Amino acid sequence: MIDIDLRSDTVTKPSPAMRQAMAQAEVGDDVYGEDPTVQQLETTAAMLLGKEASLFVPSGTMANQIAILTHTHRGDEIFIHRDSHAYYYEAGAAAMWSGATFNLLTGPDGYFSAEDLAEAVRPANIHHPRPQLVLLENTHNRAGGAAISLDRILSVSQCAHQLGLRVHIDGARLYNASIALNQPVALLAGPADSVSLCLSKGLGAPVGSILAGTRSFVEQARRYRKSLGGGMRQAGILAAAGLVALEEGPALIVEDHRRARKLKVALEAMGFDLVVPEIPTNMLFIRTAVPAEDQILQLKRLGVLATQMGSQLIRLVTHRDLNEAAIERAITIFGSIAP
Ligand code: TLP
């Protein structure tokens, strides 16, 4: 039986158009700055995100870590939601590479307010770390894929800038936010000094992320990418798929959101306990009556793959490799184990 893979939108396979573009890509050594396809991707992505320049990096994790390295010095303080990917899922990388320290904030839907931030930033004093960076995530993964509204991003970013801090947005799924909020990605990235975007999540590319910001930020970021071993040679092969992802991807994300809503309506009607953010996107979180691992195992036996998010919490993610029939089959399977 073929599994219906709802674990993540990272599991998609490259589309025929991507494979064709990869086969035909013009390439060069990108560490020498000689790969025309990487350059085309970096220019295109910078324009879409409304930033001066951008850098193609191997992963979303590396994009966030390079952003942190570029914005901070050892011992500096980063204000971040406690459920954020850069804190929760990046293997302690900030401590390992930049030596910055996290100040963990809380709030619904993966968001903290300007007031929360102002309260957390301590006055300059020899005892305190230097407050340096605010790190936001849009959409917010552990908050059920919540899109964060432009108003919210603006108010917390304005507060950060007034306090002399920089702002980075982990926009791994910024296109999901853009579609849910019906606002261009450039507008959502506008208040931030830097933004990352994953090509390999809902957009469907096999590998790669973008880190965008000012020209001087990207110049420094390029050095850090090299130091982390992220300088890639004939990376145009991958960038070619990224360019196709930026073209094909957004329209398909609209479908992912529609299918997530369809799944939500069906599961709610069956009596599943769903955790739904204010502005949902392509994710669905289910509170399980039994331990999450047991529920995941039961689903796997029936042909549905899900991810554990807590001791009694599982995540389902829709993506471009799941068509209408797959979602309907998933609904039937959930129906067979409904509470
Ligand atoms: N998220 C993955 C897992 O790591 C949890 C997933 O399946 O959702 N920012 C955000 C908001 C992310 O969700 C992820 C990946 C990343 C960054 C990291 O991207 P990669 O996996 O390319 O390093």
PDB file of N, CA and C in Angstrom, residues 109-169:
ATOM      1  N   ASP A 109      -0.441  31.467  18.984  1.00  0.00           N
ATOM      2  CA  ASP A 109      -0.137  31.419  17.546  1.00  0.00           C
ATOM      3  C   ASP A 109       1.319  31.753  17.212  1.00  0.00           C
ATOM      4  N   GLY A 110       2.228  31.453  18.136  1.00  0.00           N
ATOM      5  CA  GLY A 110       3.657  31.632  17.856  1.00  0.00           C
ATOM      6  C   GLY A 110       4.088  33.076  17.826  1.00  0.00           C
ATOM      7  N   TYR A 111       3.257  33.951  18.408  1.00  0.00           N
ATOM      8  CA  TYR A 111       3.513  35.386  18.306  1.00  0.00           C
ATOM      9  C   TYR A 111       3.637  35.988  19.701  1.00  0.00           C
ATOM     10  N   PHE A 112       4.523  36.987  19.830  1.00  0.00           N
ATOM     11  CA  PHE A 112       4.528  37.795  21.067  1.00  0.00           C
ATOM     12  C   PHE A 112       4.362  39.246  20.664  1.00  0.00           C
ATOM     13  N   SER A 113       3.785  40.044  21.566  1.00  0.00           N
ATOM     14  CA  SER A 113       3.420  41.409  21.205  1.00  0.00           C
ATOM     15  C   SER A 113       4.588  42.371  21.417  1.00  0.00           C
ATOM     16  N   ALA A 114       4.406  43.595  20.905  1.00  0.00           N
ATOM     17  CA  ALA A 114       5.395  44.662  21.114  1.00  0.00           C
ATOM     18  C   ALA A 114       5.565  44.911  22.614  1.00  0.00           C
ATOM     19  N   GLU A 115       4.454  44.838  23.356  1.00  0.00           N
ATOM     20  CA  GLU A 115       4.518  45.078  24.816  1.00  0.00           C
ATOM     21  C   GLU A 115       5.356  43.978  25.481  1.00  0.00           C
ATOM     22  N   ASP A 116       5.142  42.740  25.063  1.00  0.00           N
ATOM     23  CA  ASP A 116       5.924  41.624  25.629  1.00  0.00           C
ATOM     24  C   ASP A 116       7.413  41.851  25.367  1.00  0.00           C
ATOM     25  N   LEU A 117       7.710  42.307  24.152  1.00  0.00           N
ATOM     26  CA  LEU A 117       9.109  42.519  23.783  1.00  0.00           C
ATOM     27  C   LEU A 117       9.703  43.651  24.620  1.00  0.00           C
ATOM     28  N   ALA A 118       8.969  44.778  24.687  1.00  0.00           N
ATOM     29  CA  ALA A 118       9.476  45.955  25.420  1.00  0.00           C
ATOM     30  C   ALA A 118       9.749  45.576  26.877  1.00  0.00           C
ATOM     31  N   GLU A 119       8.871  44.728  27.427  1.00  0.00           N
ATOM     32  CA  GLU A 119       9.002  44.284  28.818  1.00  0.00           C
ATOM     33  C   GLU A 119      10.256  43.410  28.996  1.00  0.00           C
ATOM     34  N   ALA A 120      10.551  42.618  27.969  1.00  0.00           N
ATOM     35  CA  ALA A 120      11.656  41.650  28.078  1.00  0.00           C
ATOM     36  C   ALA A 120      13.035  42.294  27.870  1.00  0.00           C
ATOM     37  N   VAL A 121      13.065  43.401  27.131  1.00  0.00           N
ATOM     38  CA  VAL A 121      14.357  44.031  26.846  1.00  0.00           C
ATOM     39  C   VAL A 121      14.797  44.835  28.072  1.00  0.00           C
ATOM     40  N   ARG A 122      15.935  44.432  28.626  1.00  0.00           N
ATOM     41  CA  ARG A 122      16.407  45.090  29.848  1.00  0.00           C
ATOM     42  C   ARG A 122      17.310  46.276  29.515  1.00  0.00           C
ATOM     43  N   PRO A 123      17.373  47.265  30.404  1.00  0.00           N
ATOM     44  CA  PRO A 123      18.224  48.432  30.127  1.00  0.00           C
ATOM     45  C   PRO A 123      19.705  48.042  30.090  1.00  0.00           C
ATOM     46  N   ALA A 124      20.491  48.855  29.388  1.00  0.00           N
ATOM     47  CA  ALA A 124      21.927  48.584  29.294  1.00  0.00           C
ATOM     48  C   ALA A 124      22.529  48.568  30.696  1.00  0.00           C
ATOM     49  N   ASN A 125      23.241  47.502  30.990  1.00  0.00           N
ATOM     50  CA  ASN A 125      23.806  47.314  32.315  1.00  0.00           C
ATOM     51  C   ASN A 125      24.852  46.219  32.179  1.00  0.00           C
ATOM     52  N   ILE A 126      25.937  46.343  32.953  1.00  0.00           N
ATOM     53  CA  ILE A 126      27.032  45.378  32.830  1.00  0.00           C
ATOM     54  C   ILE A 126      26.584  43.931  33.091  1.00  0.00           C
ATOM     55  N   HIS A 127      25.472  43.775  33.822  1.00  0.00           N
ATOM     56  CA  HIS A 127      24.993  42.428  34.134  1.00  0.00           C
ATOM     57  C   HIS A 127      24.244  41.766  32.981  1.00  0.00           C
ATOM     58  N   HIS A 128      23.763  42.567  32.043  1.00  0.00           N
ATOM     59  CA  HIS A 128      22.830  42.035  31.043  1.00  0.00           C
ATOM     60  C   HIS A 128      23.522  41.738  29.716  1.00  0.00           C
ATOM     61  N   PRO A 129      23.010  40.727  29.001  1.00  0.00           N
ATOM     62  CA  PRO A 129      23.510  40.550  27.629  1.00  0.00           C
ATOM     63  C   PRO A 129      23.058  41.741  26.775  1.00  0.00           C
ATOM     64  N   ARG A 130      23.758  41.958  25.653  1.00  0.00           N
ATOM     65  CA  ARG A 130      23.337  43.048  24.756  1.00  0.00           C
ATOM     66  C   ARG A 130      22.156  42.588  23.927  1.00  0.00           C
ATOM     67  N   PRO A 131      20.990  43.274  24.071  1.00  0.00           N
ATOM     68  CA  PRO A 131      19.844  42.888  23.244  1.00  0.00           C
ATOM     69  C   PRO A 131      20.128  43.220  21.785  1.00  0.00           C
ATOM     70  N   GLN A 132      19.936  42.291  20.882  1.00  0.00           N
ATOM     71  CA  GLN A 132      20.404  42.503  19.512  1.00  0.00           C
ATOM     72  C   GLN A 132      19.396  42.150  18.428  1.00  0.00           C
ATOM     73  N   LEU A 133      18.641  41.059  18.633  1.00  0.00           N
ATOM     74  CA  LEU A 133      17.858  40.544  17.495  1.00  0.00           C
ATOM     75  C   LEU A 133      16.506  40.019  17.955  1.00  0.00           C
ATOM     76  N   VAL A 134      15.484  40.285  17.127  1.00  0.00           N
ATOM     77  CA  VAL A 134      14.178  39.652  17.319  1.00  0.00           C
ATOM     78  C   VAL A 134      14.001  38.663  16.176  1.00  0.00           C
ATOM     79  N   LEU A 135      13.637  37.431  16.515  1.00  0.00           N
ATOM     80  CA  LEU A 135      13.470  36.412  15.479  1.00  0.00           C
ATOM     81  C   LEU A 135      12.008  35.955  15.439  1.00  0.00           C
ATOM     82  N   LEU A 136      11.340  36.265  14.340  1.00  0.00           N
ATOM     83  CA  LEU A 136       9.932  35.888  14.169  1.00  0.00           C
ATOM     84  C   LEU A 136       9.838  34.719  13.187  1.00  0.00           C
ATOM     85  N   GLU A 137       8.713  34.021  13.201  1.00  0.00           N
ATOM     86  CA  GLU A 137       8.529  32.882  12.277  1.00  0.00           C
ATOM     87  C   GLU A 137       7.142  32.981  11.643  1.00  0.00           C
ATOM     88  N   ASN A 138       7.095  32.981  10.309  1.00  0.00           N
ATOM     89  CA  ASN A 138       5.817  33.134   9.611  1.00  0.00           C
ATOM     90  C   ASN A 138       5.814  32.315   8.322  1.00  0.00           C
ATOM     91  N   THR A 139       4.953  31.266   8.224  1.00  0.00           N
ATOM     92  CA  THR A 139       4.004  30.820   9.221  1.00  0.00           C
ATOM     93  C   THR A 139       4.721  30.158  10.394  1.00  0.00           C
ATOM     94  N   HIS A 140       3.994  30.004  11.489  1.00  0.00           N
ATOM     95  CA  HIS A 140       4.618  29.427  12.667  1.00  0.00           C
ATOM     96  C   HIS A 140       4.301  27.936  12.769  1.00  0.00           C
ATOM     97  N   ASN A 141       5.376  27.149  12.618  1.00  0.00           N
ATOM     98  CA  ASN A 141       5.238  25.701  12.528  1.00  0.00           C
ATOM     99  C   ASN A 141       4.562  25.102  13.772  1.00  0.00           C
ATOM    100  N   ARG A 142       5.177  25.292  14.949  1.00  0.00           N
ATOM    101  CA  ARG A 142       4.659  24.629  16.150  1.00  0.00           C
ATOM    102  C   ARG A 142       3.366  25.265  16.679  1.00  0.00           C
ATOM    103  N   ALA A 143       2.970  26.379  16.068  1.00  0.00           N
ATOM    104  CA  ALA A 143       1.675  26.974  16.429  1.00  0.00           C
ATOM    105  C   ALA A 143       0.604  26.507  15.439  1.00  0.00           C
ATOM    106  N   GLY A 144       0.808  25.339  14.849  1.00  0.00           N
ATOM    107  CA  GLY A 144      -0.203  24.771  13.950  1.00  0.00           C
ATOM    108  C   GLY A 144      -0.182  25.379  12.561  1.00  0.00           C
ATOM    109  N   GLY A 145       0.968  25.937  12.183  1.00  0.00           N
ATOM    110  CA  GLY A 145       1.054  26.559  10.852  1.00  0.00           C
ATOM    111  C   GLY A 145       0.347  27.900  10.804  1.00  0.00           C
ATOM    112  N   ALA A 146       0.308  28.588  11.940  1.00  0.00           N
ATOM    113  CA  ALA A 146      -0.402  29.880  12.009  1.00  0.00           C
ATOM    114  C   ALA A 146       0.277  30.932  11.144  1.00  0.00           C
ATOM    115  N   ALA A 147      -0.532  31.633  10.343  1.00  0.00           N
ATOM    116  CA  ALA A 147      -0.003  32.814   9.641  1.00  0.00           C
ATOM    117  C   ALA A 147      -0.084  33.985  10.610  1.00  0.00           C
ATOM    118  N   ILE A 148       0.953  34.815  10.592  1.00  0.00           N
ATOM    119  CA  ILE A 148       0.970  35.992  11.474  1.00  0.00           C
ATOM    120  C   ILE A 148       0.689  37.220  10.621  1.00  0.00           C
ATOM    121  N   SER A 149      -0.291  38.023  11.048  1.00  0.00           N
ATOM    122  CA  SER A 149      -0.746  39.144  10.223  1.00  0.00           C
ATOM    123  C   SER A 149       0.322  40.230  10.109  1.00  0.00           C
ATOM    124  N   LEU A 150       0.210  41.011   9.040  1.00  0.00           N
ATOM    125  CA  LEU A 150       1.162  42.099   8.806  1.00  0.00           C
ATOM    126  C   LEU A 150       1.142  43.103   9.969  1.00  0.00           C
ATOM    127  N   ASP A 151      -0.039  43.389  10.491  1.00  0.00           N
ATOM    128  CA  ASP A 151      -0.153  44.337  11.627  1.00  0.00           C
ATOM    129  C   ASP A 151       0.712  43.889  12.787  1.00  0.00           C
ATOM    130  N   ARG A 152       0.620  42.600  13.070  1.00  0.00           N
ATOM    131  CA  ARG A 152       1.388  42.060  14.204  1.00  0.00           C
ATOM    132  C   ARG A 152       2.882  42.135  13.939  1.00  0.00           C
ATOM    133  N   ILE A 153       3.275  41.779  12.707  1.00  0.00           N
ATOM    134  CA  ILE A 153       4.708  41.810  12.366  1.00  0.00           C
ATOM    135  C   ILE A 153       5.212  43.249  12.442  1.00  0.00           C
ATOM    136  N   LEU A 154       4.381  44.164  11.931  1.00  0.00           N
ATOM    137  CA  LEU A 154       4.775  45.575  11.929  1.00  0.00           C
ATOM    138  C   LEU A 154       4.948  46.109  13.348  1.00  0.00           C
ATOM    139  N   SER A 155       3.983  45.791  14.212  1.00  0.00           N
ATOM    140  CA  SER A 155       4.046  46.398  15.545  1.00  0.00           C
ATOM    141  C   SER A 155       5.245  45.866  16.335  1.00  0.00           C
ATOM    142  N   VAL A 156       5.511  44.573  16.243  1.00  0.00           N
ATOM    143  CA  VAL A 156       6.654  44.041  17.003  1.00  0.00           C
ATOM    144  C   VAL A 156       7.976  44.496  16.363  1.00  0.00           C
ATOM    145  N   SER A 157       8.004  44.632  15.044  1.00  0.00           N
ATOM    146  CA  SER A 157       9.236  45.062  14.373  1.00  0.00           C
ATOM    147  C   SER A 157       9.523  46.532  14.667  1.00  0.00           C
ATOM    148  N   GLN A 158       8.476  47.344  14.663  1.00  0.00           N
ATOM    149  CA  GLN A 158       8.670  48.772  14.985  1.00  0.00           C
ATOM    150  C   GLN A 158       9.235  48.929  16.378  1.00  0.00           C
ATOM    151  N   CYS A 159       8.663  48.169  17.313  1.00  0.00           N
ATOM    152  CA  CYS A 159       9.135  48.211  18.696  1.00  0.00           C
ATOM    153  C   CYS A 159      10.602  47.787  18.747  1.00  0.00           C
ATOM    154  N   ALA A 160      10.939  46.708  18.029  1.00  0.00           N
ATOM    155  CA  ALA A 160      12.328  46.217  18.011  1.00  0.00           C
ATOM    156  C   ALA A 160      13.264  47.311  17.492  1.00  0.00           C
ATOM    157  N   HIS A 161      12.890  47.925  16.387  1.00  0.00           N
ATOM    158  CA  HIS A 161      13.759  48.942  15.783  1.00  0.00           C
ATOM    159  C   HIS A 161      13.917  50.153  16.706  1.00  0.00           C
ATOM    160  N   GLN A 162      12.815  50.528  17.366  1.00  0.00           N
ATOM    161  CA  GLN A 162      12.910  51.656  18.310  1.00  0.00           C
ATOM    162  C   GLN A 162      13.890  51.343  19.437  1.00  0.00           C
ATOM    163  N   LEU A 163      13.941  50.076  19.803  1.00  0.00           N
ATOM    164  CA  LEU A 163      14.847  49.668  20.892  1.00  0.00           C
ATOM    165  C   LEU A 163      16.252  49.375  20.371  1.00  0.00           C
ATOM    166  N   GLY A 164      16.474  49.583  19.076  1.00  0.00           N
ATOM    167  CA  GLY A 164      17.806  49.397  18.492  1.00  0.00           C
ATOM    168  C   GLY A 164      18.113  47.951  18.132  1.00  0.00           C
ATOM    169  N   LEU A 165      17.068  47.098  18.043  1.00  0.00           N
ATOM    170  CA  LEU A 165      17.285  45.689  17.701  1.00  0.00           C
ATOM    171  C   LEU A 165      17.008  45.457  16.213  1.00  0.00           C
ATOM    172  N   ARG A 166      17.590  44.400  15.673  1.00  0.00           N
ATOM    173  CA  ARG A 166      17.282  44.013  14.300  1.00  0.00           C
ATOM    174  C   ARG A 166      16.208  42.920  14.312  1.00  0.00           C
ATOM    175  N   VAL A 167      15.605  42.718  13.150  1.00  0.00           N
ATOM    176  CA  VAL A 167      14.532  41.717  13.043  1.00  0.00           C
ATOM    177  C   VAL A 167      14.841  40.748  11.903  1.00  0.00           C
ATOM    178  N   HIS A 168      14.791  39.455  12.227  1.00  0.00           N
ATOM    179  CA  HIS A 168      14.886  38.418  11.182  1.00  0.00           C
ATOM    180  C   HIS A 168      13.574  37.639  11.181  1.00  0.00           C
ATOM    181  N   ILE A 169      13.042  37.401   9.993  1.00  0.00           N
ATOM    182  CA  ILE A 169      11.865  36.530   9.891  1.00  0.00           C
ATOM    183  C   ILE A 169      12.286  35.190   9.302  1.00  0.00           C
TER     184      ILE A 169
END
